[in-house]
């Protein structure tokens, strides 16, 4: 980056730090498309790239008061984007592992010892109770995702919500379920479900 562009970005960050929404819009216009292309190459998904860029700019605005100390604004935002993309990839990998683990556990349920089956049944009962304790919208979104296998976009379309809202509702539901299981369960009976909800 040439020195004039760097100087301009620093000035924009100074303005953003003071709460200047116009400066924020200027920075977004200058970098959003470039960042989306960068992330889509990293993830192989334009859809997720757009969401990650959107989330990153929301985060940037939320921490705007700290931007006065940033020496290289473009590099700073690229690092933020890269970290969020890596987190997304880890989450995707974790979801695949969870699904594979659940399939294995269900297959083993018919061949395990009586005690193992009893532990599993206890865990499953508590898991169902935990879902019933969720607020209605969280429970609905959770069931659509984890029981009906619907994608974030499908859920968003059916419920007329944004993908971001769907993701937030799922995260809240998972936290609530984990808390319920830890509070009410025997660790032997709920271990598999706690693993699945990591």
PDB file of C-alpha atoms in Angstrom:
ATOM      1  CA  UNK A   1       0.000   0.000   0.000  1.00  0.00           C
ATOM      2  CA  UNK A   2       1.366   3.445  -0.884  1.00  0.00           C
ATOM      3  CA  UNK A   3       1.931   6.029   1.824  1.00  0.00           C
ATOM      4  CA  UNK A   4      -0.940   8.303   0.736  1.00  0.00           C
ATOM      5  CA  UNK A   5      -3.470   5.444   0.914  1.00  0.00           C
ATOM      6  CA  UNK A   6      -2.127   4.408   4.302  1.00  0.00           C
ATOM      7  CA  UNK A   7      -2.343   7.992   5.546  1.00  0.00           C
ATOM      8  CA  UNK A   8      -5.910   8.262   4.273  1.00  0.00           C
ATOM      9  CA  UNK A   9      -6.909   4.994   6.015  1.00  0.00           C
ATOM     10  CA  UNK A  10      -5.424   6.232   9.280  1.00  0.00           C
ATOM     11  CA  UNK A  11      -7.399   9.461   9.012  1.00  0.00           C
ATOM     12  CA  UNK A  12     -10.567   7.482   8.326  1.00  0.00           C
ATOM     13  CA  UNK A  13      -9.904   5.278  11.375  1.00  0.00           C
ATOM     14  CA  UNK A  14      -9.439   8.428  13.482  1.00  0.00           C
ATOM     15  CA  UNK A  15     -12.823   9.664  12.290  1.00  0.00           C
ATOM     16  CA  UNK A  16     -14.454   6.270  12.883  1.00  0.00           C
ATOM     17  CA  UNK A  17     -12.997   6.268  16.419  1.00  0.00           C
ATOM     18  CA  UNK A  18     -14.903   9.515  17.026  1.00  0.00           C
ATOM     19  CA  UNK A  19     -18.141   7.862  15.868  1.00  0.00           C
ATOM     20  CA  UNK A  20     -18.191   9.258  12.319  1.00  0.00           C
ATOM     21  CA  UNK A  21     -20.639   6.995  10.473  1.00  0.00           C
ATOM     22  CA  UNK A  22     -19.768   8.571   7.109  1.00  0.00           C
ATOM     23  CA  UNK A  23     -16.111   7.616   7.563  1.00  0.00           C
ATOM     24  CA  UNK A  24     -17.189   4.084   8.451  1.00  0.00           C
ATOM     25  CA  UNK A  25     -19.285   3.919   5.269  1.00  0.00           C
ATOM     26  CA  UNK A  26     -16.303   5.165   3.221  1.00  0.00           C
ATOM     27  CA  UNK A  27     -14.026   2.484   4.662  1.00  0.00           C
ATOM     28  CA  UNK A  28     -16.687  -0.160   4.051  1.00  0.00           C
ATOM     29  CA  UNK A  29     -17.061   0.929   0.422  1.00  0.00           C
ATOM     30  CA  UNK A  30     -13.306   0.862  -0.090  1.00  0.00           C
ATOM     31  CA  UNK A  31     -12.704  -2.595   1.384  1.00  0.00           C
ATOM     32  CA  UNK A  32     -15.862  -4.726   1.628  1.00  0.00           C
ATOM     33  CA  UNK A  33     -15.686  -6.221  -1.881  1.00  0.00           C
ATOM     34  CA  UNK A  34     -11.936  -6.905  -1.642  1.00  0.00           C
ATOM     35  CA  UNK A  35     -12.401  -8.563   1.733  1.00  0.00           C
ATOM     36  CA  UNK A  36     -15.302 -10.691   0.490  1.00  0.00           C
ATOM     37  CA  UNK A  37     -13.181 -11.946  -2.425  1.00  0.00           C
ATOM     38  CA  UNK A  38     -10.317 -12.704  -0.052  1.00  0.00           C
ATOM     39  CA  UNK A  39     -12.551 -14.676   2.324  1.00  0.00           C
ATOM     40  CA  UNK A  40     -14.440 -16.500  -0.450  1.00  0.00           C
ATOM     41  CA  UNK A  41     -11.117 -17.846  -1.769  1.00  0.00           C
ATOM     42  CA  UNK A  42     -10.251 -18.929   1.756  1.00  0.00           C
ATOM     43  CA  UNK A  43     -13.623 -20.584   2.453  1.00  0.00           C
ATOM     44  CA  UNK A  44     -14.784 -21.507  -1.032  1.00  0.00           C
ATOM     45  CA  UNK A  45     -18.154 -19.864  -0.299  1.00  0.00           C
ATOM     46  CA  UNK A  46     -19.321 -16.417  -1.388  1.00  0.00           C
ATOM     47  CA  UNK A  47     -22.346 -16.656   0.904  1.00  0.00           C
ATOM     48  CA  UNK A  48     -20.306 -17.206   4.061  1.00  0.00           C
ATOM     49  CA  UNK A  49     -17.725 -14.675   2.908  1.00  0.00           C
ATOM     50  CA  UNK A  50     -20.371 -11.946   2.775  1.00  0.00           C
ATOM     51  CA  UNK A  51     -21.634 -12.838   6.244  1.00  0.00           C
ATOM     52  CA  UNK A  52     -18.146 -12.874   7.735  1.00  0.00           C
ATOM     53  CA  UNK A  53     -17.336  -9.491   6.178  1.00  0.00           C
ATOM     54  CA  UNK A  54     -20.611  -8.100   7.520  1.00  0.00           C
ATOM     55  CA  UNK A  55     -19.904  -9.469  11.019  1.00  0.00           C
ATOM     56  CA  UNK A  56     -16.360  -8.124  10.935  1.00  0.00           C
ATOM     57  CA  UNK A  57     -17.511  -4.613  10.108  1.00  0.00           C
ATOM     58  CA  UNK A  58     -20.092  -4.787  12.894  1.00  0.00           C
ATOM     59  CA  UNK A  59     -17.290  -5.772  15.256  1.00  0.00           C
ATOM     60  CA  UNK A  60     -15.102  -2.965  13.892  1.00  0.00           C
ATOM     61  CA  UNK A  61     -17.808  -0.427  14.659  1.00  0.00           C
ATOM     62  CA  UNK A  62     -18.324  -1.861  18.153  1.00  0.00           C
ATOM     63  CA  UNK A  63     -14.606  -1.398  18.974  1.00  0.00           C
ATOM     64  CA  UNK A  64     -14.270   1.926  17.128  1.00  0.00           C
ATOM     65  CA  UNK A  65     -12.947   3.804  20.170  1.00  0.00           C
ATOM     66  CA  UNK A  66      -9.809   1.617  20.117  1.00  0.00           C
ATOM     67  CA  UNK A  67      -8.976   2.354  16.469  1.00  0.00           C
ATOM     68  CA  UNK A  68      -6.888   5.438  17.207  1.00  0.00           C
ATOM     69  CA  UNK A  69      -3.885   3.201  17.968  1.00  0.00           C
ATOM     70  CA  UNK A  70      -4.069   1.168  14.739  1.00  0.00           C
ATOM     71  CA  UNK A  71      -1.070   1.897  12.523  1.00  0.00           C
ATOM     72  CA  UNK A  72      -2.136  -0.086   9.426  1.00  0.00           C
ATOM     73  CA  UNK A  73      -5.949  -0.149   9.181  1.00  0.00           C
ATOM     74  CA  UNK A  74      -6.158  -2.408   6.114  1.00  0.00           C
ATOM     75  CA  UNK A  75      -3.862  -5.035   7.636  1.00  0.00           C
ATOM     76  CA  UNK A  76      -5.806  -4.795  10.896  1.00  0.00           C
ATOM     77  CA  UNK A  77      -9.111  -5.550   9.169  1.00  0.00           C
ATOM     78  CA  UNK A  78      -7.600  -8.342   7.066  1.00  0.00           C
ATOM     79  CA  UNK A  79      -6.365  -9.993  10.287  1.00  0.00           C
ATOM     80  CA  UNK A  80      -9.833  -9.682  11.823  1.00  0.00           C
ATOM     81  CA  UNK A  81     -11.361 -11.251   8.705  1.00  0.00           C
ATOM     82  CA  UNK A  82      -8.810 -14.075   8.589  1.00  0.00           C
ATOM     83  CA  UNK A  83      -9.414 -14.940  12.244  1.00  0.00           C
ATOM     84  CA  UNK A  84     -13.175 -15.063  11.742  1.00  0.00           C
ATOM     85  CA  UNK A  85     -12.773 -17.227   8.642  1.00  0.00           C
ATOM     86  CA  UNK A  86     -10.554 -19.650  10.579  1.00  0.00           C
ATOM     87  CA  UNK A  87     -13.129 -19.795  13.378  1.00  0.00           C
ATOM     88  CA  UNK A  88     -15.812 -20.553  10.800  1.00  0.00           C
ATOM     89  CA  UNK A  89     -13.769 -23.419   9.335  1.00  0.00           C
ATOM     90  CA  UNK A  90     -13.167 -24.860  12.801  1.00  0.00           C
ATOM     91  CA  UNK A  91     -16.889 -24.659  13.536  1.00  0.00           C
ATOM     92  CA  UNK A  92     -17.750 -26.437  10.283  1.00  0.00           C
ATOM     93  CA  UNK A  93     -15.216 -29.175  10.995  1.00  0.00           C
ATOM     94  CA  UNK A  94     -16.605 -29.567  14.518  1.00  0.00           C
ATOM     95  CA  UNK A  95     -20.179 -29.883  13.230  1.00  0.00           C
ATOM     96  CA  UNK A  96     -19.147 -32.690  10.863  1.00  0.00           C
ATOM     97  CA  UNK A  97     -17.393 -34.517  13.702  1.00  0.00           C
ATOM     98  CA  UNK A  98     -20.429 -34.121  15.950  1.00  0.00           C
ATOM     99  CA  UNK A  99     -22.745 -35.558  13.324  1.00  0.00           C
ATOM    100  CA  UNK A 100     -20.416 -38.501  12.753  1.00  0.00           C
ATOM    101  CA  UNK A 101     -20.180 -39.102  16.499  1.00  0.00           C
ATOM    102  CA  UNK A 102     -23.956 -39.058  16.896  1.00  0.00           C
ATOM    103  CA  UNK A 103     -24.385 -41.589  14.090  1.00  0.00           C
ATOM    104  CA  UNK A 104     -21.831 -43.891  15.752  1.00  0.00           C
ATOM    105  CA  UNK A 105     -23.525 -43.532  19.132  1.00  0.00           C
ATOM    106  CA  UNK A 106     -26.924 -44.329  17.677  1.00  0.00           C
ATOM    107  CA  UNK A 107     -25.512 -47.371  15.905  1.00  0.00           C
ATOM    108  CA  UNK A 108     -23.903 -48.575  19.124  1.00  0.00           C
ATOM    109  CA  UNK A 109     -27.031 -47.988  21.193  1.00  0.00           C
ATOM    110  CA  UNK A 110     -28.478 -51.344  20.082  1.00  0.00           C
ATOM    111  CA  UNK A 111     -25.319 -53.320  20.893  1.00  0.00           C
ATOM    112  CA  UNK A 112     -24.144 -51.699  24.145  1.00  0.00           C
ATOM    113  CA  UNK A 113     -24.494 -53.233  27.582  1.00  0.00           C
ATOM    114  CA  UNK A 114     -27.645 -52.664  29.602  1.00  0.00           C
ATOM    115  CA  UNK A 115     -25.904 -50.018  31.739  1.00  0.00           C
ATOM    116  CA  UNK A 116     -24.643 -48.166  28.649  1.00  0.00           C
ATOM    117  CA  UNK A 117     -28.127 -48.199  27.176  1.00  0.00           C
ATOM    118  CA  UNK A 118     -29.577 -46.940  30.452  1.00  0.00           C
ATOM    119  CA  UNK A 119     -26.999 -44.117  30.628  1.00  0.00           C
ATOM    120  CA  UNK A 120     -27.775 -43.155  27.054  1.00  0.00           C
ATOM    121  CA  UNK A 121     -31.524 -43.166  27.719  1.00  0.00           C
ATOM    122  CA  UNK A 122     -31.052 -40.942  30.779  1.00  0.00           C
ATOM    123  CA  UNK A 123     -28.988 -38.533  28.737  1.00  0.00           C
ATOM    124  CA  UNK A 124     -31.512 -38.487  25.909  1.00  0.00           C
ATOM    125  CA  UNK A 125     -34.396 -37.844  28.317  1.00  0.00           C
ATOM    126  CA  UNK A 126     -32.574 -34.891  29.886  1.00  0.00           C
ATOM    127  CA  UNK A 127     -31.670 -33.637  26.435  1.00  0.00           C
ATOM    128  CA  UNK A 128     -35.356 -33.641  25.416  1.00  0.00           C
ATOM    129  CA  UNK A 129     -36.286 -31.877  28.662  1.00  0.00           C
ATOM    130  CA  UNK A 130     -33.604 -29.267  27.995  1.00  0.00           C
ATOM    131  CA  UNK A 131     -35.081 -28.551  24.564  1.00  0.00           C
ATOM    132  CA  UNK A 132     -38.551 -28.200  26.092  1.00  0.00           C
ATOM    133  CA  UNK A 133     -37.202 -25.543  28.474  1.00  0.00           C
ATOM    134  CA  UNK A 134     -36.022 -23.330  25.604  1.00  0.00           C
ATOM    135  CA  UNK A 135     -37.949 -20.203  24.597  1.00  0.00           C
ATOM    136  CA  UNK A 136     -40.300 -21.072  21.734  1.00  0.00           C
ATOM    137  CA  UNK A 137     -38.308 -19.481  18.910  1.00  0.00           C
ATOM    138  CA  UNK A 138     -34.986 -20.954  20.051  1.00  0.00           C
ATOM    139  CA  UNK A 139     -36.555 -24.402  20.363  1.00  0.00           C
ATOM    140  CA  UNK A 140     -38.074 -24.143  16.891  1.00  0.00           C
ATOM    141  CA  UNK A 141     -34.828 -23.041  15.246  1.00  0.00           C
ATOM    142  CA  UNK A 142     -32.855 -25.726  17.115  1.00  0.00           C
ATOM    143  CA  UNK A 143     -35.239 -28.499  16.016  1.00  0.00           C
ATOM    144  CA  UNK A 144     -35.264 -27.285  12.413  1.00  0.00           C
ATOM    145  CA  UNK A 145     -31.460 -27.361  12.343  1.00  0.00           C
ATOM    146  CA  UNK A 146     -30.593 -30.423  14.407  1.00  0.00           C
ATOM    147  CA  UNK A 147     -33.643 -32.658  13.992  1.00  0.00           C
ATOM    148  CA  UNK A 148     -34.870 -31.762  10.515  1.00  0.00           C
ATOM    149  CA  UNK A 149     -31.389 -31.075   9.114  1.00  0.00           C
ATOM    150  CA  UNK A 150     -32.337 -27.720   7.589  1.00  0.00           C
ATOM    151  CA  UNK A 151     -29.609 -25.277   6.588  1.00  0.00           C
ATOM    152  CA  UNK A 152     -29.285 -21.788   8.070  1.00  0.00           C
ATOM    153  CA  UNK A 153     -30.629 -20.305   4.839  1.00  0.00           C
ATOM    154  CA  UNK A 154     -33.628 -22.643   4.768  1.00  0.00           C
ATOM    155  CA  UNK A 155     -34.506 -21.793   8.366  1.00  0.00           C
ATOM    156  CA  UNK A 156     -34.060 -18.080   7.677  1.00  0.00           C
ATOM    157  CA  UNK A 157     -36.375 -18.285   4.668  1.00  0.00           C
ATOM    158  CA  UNK A 158     -39.099 -20.260   6.462  1.00  0.00           C
ATOM    159  CA  UNK A 159     -39.092 -18.042   9.564  1.00  0.00           C
ATOM    160  CA  UNK A 160     -38.396 -14.775   7.707  1.00  0.00           C
ATOM    161  CA  UNK A 161     -35.209 -14.147   9.705  1.00  0.00           C
ATOM    162  CA  UNK A 162     -31.672 -13.202   8.725  1.00  0.00           C
ATOM    163  CA  UNK A 163     -28.947 -15.875   8.695  1.00  0.00           C
ATOM    164  CA  UNK A 164     -27.260 -13.894  11.454  1.00  0.00           C
ATOM    165  CA  UNK A 165     -30.373 -14.105  13.664  1.00  0.00           C
ATOM    166  CA  UNK A 166     -30.708 -17.845  13.004  1.00  0.00           C
ATOM    167  CA  UNK A 167     -27.088 -18.405  14.004  1.00  0.00           C
ATOM    168  CA  UNK A 168     -27.498 -16.338  17.178  1.00  0.00           C
ATOM    169  CA  UNK A 169     -30.651 -18.233  18.164  1.00  0.00           C
ATOM    170  CA  UNK A 170     -28.861 -21.567  17.644  1.00  0.00           C
ATOM    171  CA  UNK A 171     -25.884 -20.467  19.733  1.00  0.00           C
ATOM    172  CA  UNK A 172     -28.182 -19.338  22.551  1.00  0.00           C
ATOM    173  CA  UNK A 173     -30.132 -22.602  22.360  1.00  0.00           C
ATOM    174  CA  UNK A 174     -26.945 -24.668  22.594  1.00  0.00           C
ATOM    175  CA  UNK A 175     -25.752 -22.695  25.625  1.00  0.00           C
ATOM    176  CA  UNK A 176     -29.125 -23.152  27.336  1.00  0.00           C
ATOM    177  CA  UNK A 177     -29.152 -26.895  26.646  1.00  0.00           C
ATOM    178  CA  UNK A 178     -25.601 -27.358  27.921  1.00  0.00           C
ATOM    179  CA  UNK A 179     -26.425 -25.449  31.112  1.00  0.00           C
ATOM    180  CA  UNK A 180     -29.560 -27.514  31.689  1.00  0.00           C
ATOM    181  CA  UNK A 181     -27.727 -30.805  31.193  1.00  0.00           C
ATOM    182  CA  UNK A 182     -24.899 -29.818  33.508  1.00  0.00           C
ATOM    183  CA  UNK A 183     -27.338 -28.638  36.162  1.00  0.00           C
ATOM    184  CA  UNK A 184     -29.739 -31.598  36.074  1.00  0.00           C
ATOM    185  CA  UNK A 185     -27.797 -34.564  34.768  1.00  0.00           C
ATOM    186  CA  UNK A 186     -25.718 -37.480  35.931  1.00  0.00           C
ATOM    187  CA  UNK A 187     -22.465 -37.116  34.001  1.00  0.00           C
ATOM    188  CA  UNK A 188     -22.601 -40.724  32.810  1.00  0.00           C
ATOM    189  CA  UNK A 189     -26.000 -40.203  31.279  1.00  0.00           C
ATOM    190  CA  UNK A 190     -25.319 -36.873  29.630  1.00  0.00           C
ATOM    191  CA  UNK A 191     -21.693 -37.187  28.528  1.00  0.00           C
ATOM    192  CA  UNK A 192     -22.509 -37.940  24.918  1.00  0.00           C
ATOM    193  CA  UNK A 193     -24.939 -35.056  24.678  1.00  0.00           C
ATOM    194  CA  UNK A 194     -22.493 -32.595  26.217  1.00  0.00           C
ATOM    195  CA  UNK A 195     -19.953 -33.716  23.642  1.00  0.00           C
ATOM    196  CA  UNK A 196     -22.432 -33.216  20.848  1.00  0.00           C
ATOM    197  CA  UNK A 197     -23.226 -29.710  22.075  1.00  0.00           C
ATOM    198  CA  UNK A 198     -19.627 -28.444  22.289  1.00  0.00           C
TER     199      UNK A 198
END
